[in-house]
Coordinates of C-alpha atoms and ligand atoms in Angstrom, one line a residue:
M1 CA 38.5 -42.5 -60.2
K2 CA 41.7 -40.2 -61.0
K3 CA 43.0 -38.6 -58.5
Q4 CA 43.4 -35.3 -58.6
K5 CA 46.4 -33.5 -58.7
T6 CA 47.7 -31.6 -55.9
I7 CA 48.3 -27.1 -55.7
Y8 CA 52.1 -28.5 -55.6
E9 CA 51.4 -31.2 -59.1
T10 CA 49.5 -29.1 -61.5
A11 CA 52.4 -25.8 -60.6
M12 CA 55.2 -28.5 -61.7
D13 CA 52.7 -29.5 -64.9
N14 CA 52.7 -25.8 -65.3
G15 CA 56.8 -25.2 -65.2
V16 CA 56.9 -23.8 -61.4
T17 CA 60.0 -24.6 -60.2
R18 CA 60.7 -25.7 -56.8
R19 CA 61.8 -22.8 -56.0
D20 CA 60.0 -20.6 -57.4
F21 CA 56.6 -23.1 -55.8
L22 CA 59.0 -22.2 -52.2
K23 CA 58.7 -18.5 -52.9
M24 CA 54.8 -18.1 -53.8
C25 CA 54.4 -19.6 -50.2
T26 CA 56.0 -17.5 -48.8
V27 CA 55.0 -14.9 -50.2
L28 CA 51.2 -16.2 -49.6
A29 CA 52.0 -17.0 -45.6
A30 CA 53.0 -13.5 -45.8
A31 CA 49.2 -12.4 -47.6
I32 CA 47.5 -14.2 -45.0
G33 CA 49.1 -12.5 -41.7
L34 CA 51.6 -15.7 -40.7
D35 CA 54.6 -15.6 -39.9
F36 CA 58.3 -16.4 -41.8
S37 CA 58.3 -19.3 -39.5
K38 CA 55.0 -20.5 -40.1
T39 CA 55.6 -21.2 -43.8
D40 CA 56.1 -24.6 -43.9
K41 CA 51.8 -24.7 -43.0
V42 CA 51.3 -23.4 -46.5
V43 CA 54.4 -25.9 -48.4
K44 CA 52.5 -28.4 -46.8
A45 CA 49.0 -27.3 -47.4
M46 CA 49.5 -26.5 -51.8
E47 CA 51.7 -30.2 -51.1
T48 CA 48.6 -32.3 -49.7
S49 CA 45.0 -29.7 -51.5
T50 CA 43.8 -30.2 -54.4
R51 CA 43.0 -26.9 -56.7
V52 CA 39.8 -25.2 -54.8
P53 CA 37.1 -24.9 -57.3
V54 CA 35.5 -21.6 -57.8
V55 CA 32.6 -20.1 -58.8
W56 CA 33.0 -16.4 -59.5
L57 CA 29.0 -14.4 -59.8
Q58 CA 28.6 -10.5 -60.6
F59 CA 25.7 -8.8 -59.8
Q60 CA 25.1 -5.2 -60.4
D61 CA 28.8 -4.2 -60.2
C62 CA 31.3 -2.1 -62.9
T63 CA 33.6 -5.0 -63.2
G64 CA 36.3 -3.3 -61.5
C65 CA 36.8 -6.2 -58.9
S66 CA 37.9 -9.2 -61.4
E67 CA 40.1 -5.9 -63.0
S68 CA 41.6 -6.0 -59.6
F69 CA 41.2 -9.5 -58.7
I70 CA 43.7 -10.1 -62.1
R71 CA 46.1 -8.1 -60.6
S72 CA 47.6 -9.8 -57.5
S73 CA 51.1 -9.5 -57.9
Q74 CA 51.7 -11.4 -54.9
P75 CA 51.2 -14.3 -55.5
K76 CA 51.4 -13.7 -59.3
I77 CA 47.6 -14.4 -60.7
E78 CA 49.1 -16.7 -63.4
S79 CA 49.5 -18.7 -60.0
V80 CA 46.6 -18.0 -58.5
L81 CA 44.3 -18.8 -61.5
F82 CA 46.3 -22.1 -62.5
D83 CA 48.0 -23.8 -59.7
M84 CA 45.9 -22.7 -56.6
I85 CA 42.0 -22.2 -58.0
S86 CA 39.9 -24.3 -61.0
L87 CA 37.2 -21.5 -61.7
E88 CA 34.6 -22.7 -62.8
Y89 CA 32.1 -20.3 -63.8
T90 CA 33.0 -16.7 -64.8
E91 CA 31.5 -14.9 -67.2
V92 CA 34.2 -12.1 -67.0
L93 CA 36.8 -14.0 -67.9
S94 CA 35.4 -17.2 -69.9
A95 CA 35.3 -18.0 -73.5
A96 CA 32.2 -19.8 -73.3
S97 CA 28.9 -18.0 -72.7
G98 CA 25.2 -18.3 -73.4
F99 CA 23.9 -22.0 -73.2
Q100 CA 27.7 -23.3 -72.7
I101 CA 28.6 -21.3 -69.9
E102 CA 24.8 -22.3 -67.8
A103 CA 26.0 -26.0 -68.6
A104 CA 29.0 -24.9 -66.5
M105 CA 27.5 -23.6 -63.7
E106 CA 25.0 -26.7 -63.9
Q107 CA 27.9 -28.8 -63.5
V108 CA 29.6 -27.9 -61.0
L109 CA 26.5 -28.4 -58.9
K110 CA 26.5 -31.4 -59.8
K111 CA 30.4 -32.1 -59.2
Y112 CA 31.7 -29.6 -56.5
K113 CA 28.4 -29.0 -54.3
G114 CA 29.5 -28.3 -51.0
K115 CA 33.0 -28.0 -52.4
Y116 CA 33.5 -25.3 -53.7
V117 CA 34.4 -21.0 -52.8
L118 CA 31.1 -18.8 -54.2
A119 CA 32.9 -15.5 -54.6
V120 CA 30.4 -12.8 -55.7
E121 CA 31.2 -9.1 -57.3
G122 CA 28.4 -7.0 -57.0
S123 CA 25.0 -6.1 -55.2
I124 CA 21.9 -7.7 -56.2
P125 CA 18.3 -5.9 -57.3
Q126 CA 14.8 -6.6 -56.7
E127 CA 13.0 -8.7 -58.7
G128 CA 12.8 -7.9 -62.5
F129 CA 16.1 -6.0 -63.1
L130 CA 18.9 -8.3 -63.9
N131 CA 18.2 -12.2 -65.0
I132 CA 21.4 -14.7 -65.6
G133 CA 20.3 -17.5 -67.5
G134 CA 16.3 -16.6 -67.3
K135 CA 16.9 -16.9 -63.2
S136 CA 16.6 -13.6 -60.9
G137 CA 20.0 -12.6 -59.2
K138 CA 18.4 -13.8 -56.0
D139 CA 17.8 -17.0 -56.7
T140 CA 20.6 -18.0 -58.6
F141 CA 22.2 -16.1 -55.3
I142 CA 20.9 -17.8 -52.7
E143 CA 20.7 -21.6 -55.0
M144 CA 24.4 -21.1 -55.4
A145 CA 25.2 -19.8 -51.7
S146 CA 23.7 -22.6 -50.3
N147 CA 25.6 -25.2 -52.0
A148 CA 28.9 -24.0 -51.5
Q149 CA 32.0 -24.0 -48.9
A150 CA 32.6 -20.7 -48.0
V151 CA 31.4 -17.4 -50.0
I152 CA 33.2 -14.4 -50.2
A153 CA 31.8 -11.3 -50.7
Y154 CA 34.0 -9.3 -53.0
G155 CA 34.1 -5.9 -53.1
S156 CA 31.6 -3.1 -51.0
C157 CA 28.7 -3.8 -53.5
S158 CA 28.5 -7.3 -52.9
A159 CA 29.5 -6.8 -48.8
W160 CA 27.2 -2.9 -48.0
G161 CA 25.8 -1.9 -51.6
G162 CA 28.0 -0.1 -52.9
I163 CA 27.1 1.7 -55.3
P164 CA 24.1 0.4 -57.0
A165 CA 22.8 0.7 -53.5
A166 CA 23.6 5.2 -53.2
Y167 CA 20.7 6.9 -52.8
P168 CA 18.3 6.9 -54.5
N169 CA 19.2 3.5 -55.1
P170 CA 16.5 3.2 -58.2
T171 CA 17.1 -1.0 -58.3
G172 CA 16.4 -1.4 -54.4
A173 CA 20.3 -3.2 -54.5
K174 CA 21.2 -5.7 -51.2
P175 CA 24.0 -6.7 -50.3
I176 CA 24.7 -10.5 -50.7
T177 CA 24.0 -10.6 -46.8
S178 CA 20.6 -9.6 -46.9
F179 CA 19.6 -12.8 -48.0
Q180 CA 21.0 -15.8 -45.7
T181 CA 22.1 -18.8 -46.3
S182 CA 23.6 -21.1 -43.7
T183 CA 26.8 -21.0 -45.4
P184 CA 29.8 -19.4 -43.4
T185 CA 30.3 -15.9 -45.9
I186 CA 33.4 -14.0 -45.2
L187 CA 33.4 -10.2 -46.4
V188 CA 36.2 -8.5 -48.5
P189 CA 35.0 -4.3 -48.9
G190 CA 36.4 -2.1 -51.0
C191 CA 35.5 -0.2 -54.4
P192 CA 37.4 -2.4 -55.6
P193 CA 39.4 -4.8 -52.8
I194 CA 43.5 -4.6 -53.2
A195 CA 43.9 -7.7 -55.3
E196 CA 46.4 -8.9 -52.8
V197 CA 43.5 -9.4 -50.0
M198 CA 41.4 -11.1 -52.8
T199 CA 44.2 -14.4 -53.1
G200 CA 45.0 -14.3 -49.5
V201 CA 41.7 -14.6 -47.9
I202 CA 41.2 -18.4 -50.8
A203 CA 44.8 -19.5 -49.8
H204 CA 43.7 -18.9 -46.5
I205 CA 40.7 -21.0 -47.6
I206 CA 43.2 -23.3 -49.0
T207 CA 45.7 -23.5 -46.1
F208 CA 43.4 -24.2 -43.5
G209 CA 40.1 -25.4 -44.7
K210 CA 38.0 -22.8 -43.3
L211 CA 37.2 -19.1 -43.0
P212 CA 40.3 -16.8 -41.5
E213 CA 39.6 -15.2 -38.3
L214 CA 36.8 -12.4 -38.6
D215 CA 35.9 -9.2 -37.1
Y216 CA 32.1 -8.2 -36.0
L217 CA 30.8 -6.9 -39.2
G218 CA 32.6 -10.3 -41.4
R219 CA 35.8 -9.2 -42.8
P220 CA 38.8 -11.2 -42.3
K221 CA 40.6 -9.3 -39.2
A222 CA 44.1 -9.5 -40.8
F223 CA 43.3 -6.8 -43.2
Y224 CA 40.8 -4.9 -41.9
R225 CA 42.0 -4.3 -38.6
H226 CA 43.2 -0.5 -39.0
R227 CA 42.3 2.6 -40.3
I228 CA 44.2 4.1 -42.8
H229 CA 44.9 6.8 -40.6
D230 CA 46.8 4.2 -38.6
K231 CA 49.6 3.6 -41.1
C232 CA 48.8 6.4 -43.3
N233 CA 52.6 7.9 -44.4
R234 CA 50.8 11.6 -43.8
R235 CA 50.1 10.7 -40.3
A236 CA 52.9 12.6 -39.3
Y237 CA 51.1 16.3 -40.8
F238 CA 48.1 14.8 -39.6
D239 CA 49.7 15.1 -36.5
A240 CA 52.1 18.3 -36.8
G241 CA 48.7 20.1 -37.7
L242 CA 49.7 20.7 -41.4
F243 CA 46.7 20.5 -44.4
V244 CA 47.1 20.6 -47.5
E245 CA 43.9 23.4 -47.8
S246 CA 43.5 23.5 -51.4
F247 CA 44.8 20.2 -54.3
D248 CA 47.6 23.3 -56.1
D249 CA 48.3 25.2 -52.7
E250 CA 52.1 24.6 -51.3
G251 CA 50.8 21.7 -48.6
A252 CA 50.0 19.7 -51.5
K253 CA 53.1 20.6 -53.0
Q254 CA 55.1 18.9 -49.6
G255 CA 52.6 16.2 -49.2
Y256 CA 50.7 17.2 -46.0
C257 CA 47.8 15.5 -44.2
L258 CA 44.8 15.5 -46.7
Y259 CA 41.9 15.9 -43.9
K260 CA 40.7 19.1 -44.6
V261 CA 40.6 18.3 -48.6
G262 CA 38.2 15.8 -47.3
C263 CA 40.2 12.3 -47.0
K264 CA 37.8 9.5 -45.1
G265 CA 41.2 8.1 -43.7
P266 CA 40.4 8.6 -40.1
T267 CA 36.8 6.4 -40.2
T268 CA 38.5 4.3 -43.0
Y269 CA 39.0 0.0 -42.4
N270 CA 41.3 -1.3 -44.7
S271 CA 45.0 -2.2 -45.6
C272 CA 45.8 0.7 -48.6
A273 CA 48.4 2.6 -46.1
E274 CA 50.2 -1.2 -45.3
M275 CA 50.2 -3.2 -48.3
R276 CA 49.5 -0.5 -50.8
W277 CA 48.7 -1.1 -54.5
N278 CA 50.0 -2.5 -58.0
G279 CA 52.2 -4.6 -55.9
G280 CA 52.9 -2.1 -53.1
V281 CA 53.8 0.9 -55.7
S282 CA 50.8 3.6 -54.4
Y283 CA 47.6 4.1 -52.9
P284 CA 44.9 7.0 -53.1
I285 CA 46.8 9.1 -50.2
Q286 CA 49.9 8.6 -51.8
S287 CA 49.1 9.9 -55.1
G288 CA 47.9 13.3 -54.0
N289 CA 43.8 11.6 -53.6
P290 CA 42.4 11.6 -50.3
C291 CA 40.3 8.2 -49.3
I292 CA 36.8 8.1 -50.0
G293 CA 36.7 5.5 -47.2
C294 CA 35.4 3.1 -50.8
S295 CA 35.7 0.2 -48.2
E296 CA 33.1 1.7 -46.2
K297 CA 28.3 0.9 -45.5
G298 CA 27.5 3.4 -47.6
F299 CA 30.5 4.9 -48.4
W300 CA 28.9 6.7 -51.6
D301 CA 26.2 8.3 -49.3
N302 CA 29.1 9.6 -47.3
G303 CA 30.2 12.0 -49.4
P304 CA 31.1 14.8 -50.9
F305 CA 34.3 13.5 -51.1
Y306 CA 36.3 16.3 -51.6
T307 CA 35.2 18.5 -48.3
R308 CA 36.2 18.7 -44.8
R309 CA 33.5 16.6 -42.8
A310 CA 32.3 18.8 -39.8
K311 CA 30.3 15.0 -38.9
I312 CA 32.8 12.4 -39.7
P313 CA 29.9 9.1 -40.4
G314 CA 29.7 6.4 -38.2
S315 CA 30.6 9.4 -34.8
Q316 CA 28.4 11.3 -33.5
T317 CA 30.7 14.1 -32.7
T318 CA 31.7 16.7 -34.2
I319 CA 34.8 16.8 -35.3
N320 CA 37.2 20.2 -35.2
P321 CA 41.5 19.9 -34.7
D322 CA 41.6 20.6 -31.5
T323 CA 39.6 16.5 -30.6
I324 CA 40.2 15.9 -33.8
G325 CA 42.6 12.8 -32.1
L326 CA 39.5 11.6 -29.2
A327 CA 37.2 11.8 -32.2
A328 CA 38.1 10.1 -35.5
V329 CA 40.4 7.9 -34.1
G330 CA 37.7 6.5 -30.5
V331 CA 38.5 6.4 -27.3
T332 CA 40.1 3.3 -27.0
T333 CA 43.3 5.3 -29.3
A334 CA 42.3 8.2 -27.8
G335 CA 44.4 11.0 -27.2
I336 CA 47.4 10.6 -30.2
A337 CA 46.8 13.6 -32.2
V338 CA 44.9 15.4 -30.0
H339 CA 48.3 16.9 -28.4
A340 CA 50.0 17.9 -32.2
A341 CA 47.0 18.8 -34.1
G342 CA 45.0 21.4 -30.6
T343 CA 48.8 23.1 -30.2
V344 CA 49.1 24.1 -34.4
I345 CA 45.5 25.1 -34.5
K346 CA 42.9 27.2 -32.6
K347 CA 40.1 27.9 -35.4
K348 CA 37.3 25.7 -35.0
I349 CA 36.9 24.1 -38.4
D350 CA 32.6 23.5 -38.6
D351 CA 32.9 22.6 -42.8
K352 CA 30.3 24.9 -44.7
R353 CA 28.1 21.6 -44.9
G354 CA 28.5 21.3 -40.7
E355 CA 27.2 24.5 -40.4
D356 CA 24.1 23.9 -42.8
E357 CA 23.0 20.3 -41.2
Ligands
FSX401 FE1 31.6 -2.5 -57.0 FE2 33.1 -4.6 -57.8 FE3 33.2 -1.1 -57.1 FE4 33.1 -1.6 -59.1 O1 32.6 -5.2 -58.7 S1 32.9 -3.1 -55.2 S2 31.6 -0.5 -57.9 S3 35.0 -1.5 -58.4 O2 33.4 -3.5 -59.8 O3 31.7 -4.5 -57.3
SF4_402 FE1 46.3 10.4 -43.8 FE2 44.3 11.2 -44.4 FE3 44.9 10.7 -41.5 FE4 45.2 12.7 -43.0 S1 43.6 12.6 -42.5 S2 46.9 11.4 -42.1 S3 45.3 12.1 -45.2 S4 44.3 9.3 -43.3
F3S403 FE1 39.6 2.8 -50.8 FE2 40.3 4.9 -49.2 FE3 41.8 2.8 -49.8 S1 39.8 5.4 -51.0 S2 41.5 2.5 -52.3 S3 40.0 2.8 -49.0 S4 42.5 4.8 -49.5

């Protein structure tokens, strides 16, 4: 049988120079949370591993996750698609369609049973709402997940149910974790997730042959260990009690904290504030929009997006500026903001919604 080429050999065939290959490994090492001195681990893995077969399934979603993925800039998406993985099945990026592409899926099951990584975008509706190739979404997912080496839930729809599962959830949409298989599963939420987080997770699986370390919800710790609020570029204003009151006020021009106009950064775990989007250019808060908590469970129903919440989802406590550090940050990091915010603002800030509640 013909020996399969390694990732390094494939990259060389695709015209990548040794220098660029090493650069890619350095970027990948950083993306998966290794320090610079461990780059050689990644180099070794890429020199000895073959490309990982990937099957990408899509259920109920907006395709934003695919859109995000193909915009990975570190590593460049060309390197991911042509050198690191072999994308065996994808509805969005395939030239093939219909019977041809269904046959491709059958082939994967025969050829790569237990070896491919299954990436899933979108949530799964109840029977009768979504059939692909004559099979229900649920049956397709269970069959493909049961035969994969690992499953990656890309996006909040796949991880939590997301927008399709938002009230009143007309299709009975569920996250993939509602359909148990024994295959290790990792959740990469976000609507959509950051491109470099998506490629970083795949790079980790290639380098170490296993999933990265996960938190109690099944998310990779390297990318979901901080709240947006912890690393936010507007954090100093929050601590100083300087808030945007409306989107056209002086505070907005000065770049003040967006908490009062609905920011969910204090309860949202994601890497946006550290890694930023579009190759590190910006992220919602930097661009002037409050975080809407798109990587959190049930974010669509946790609104309204542009109104300060008296009750922040996930917290049992009514928030006011005097205790905002305590209530929003949680007891472990309590006190971070209390001193500053407390001295500046005395007025209780239960908003209209909170009072109504
Ligand atoms: Fe959902 Fe991804 Fe939001 Fe869209 O597919 S996470 S609606 S960005 O595309 O699944
Ligand atoms: Fe940043 Fe939002 Fe926290 Fe303000 S509330 S510091 S804008 S994350
Ligand atoms: Fe989503 Fe908030 Fe990041 S809205 S993109 S988690 S800043």
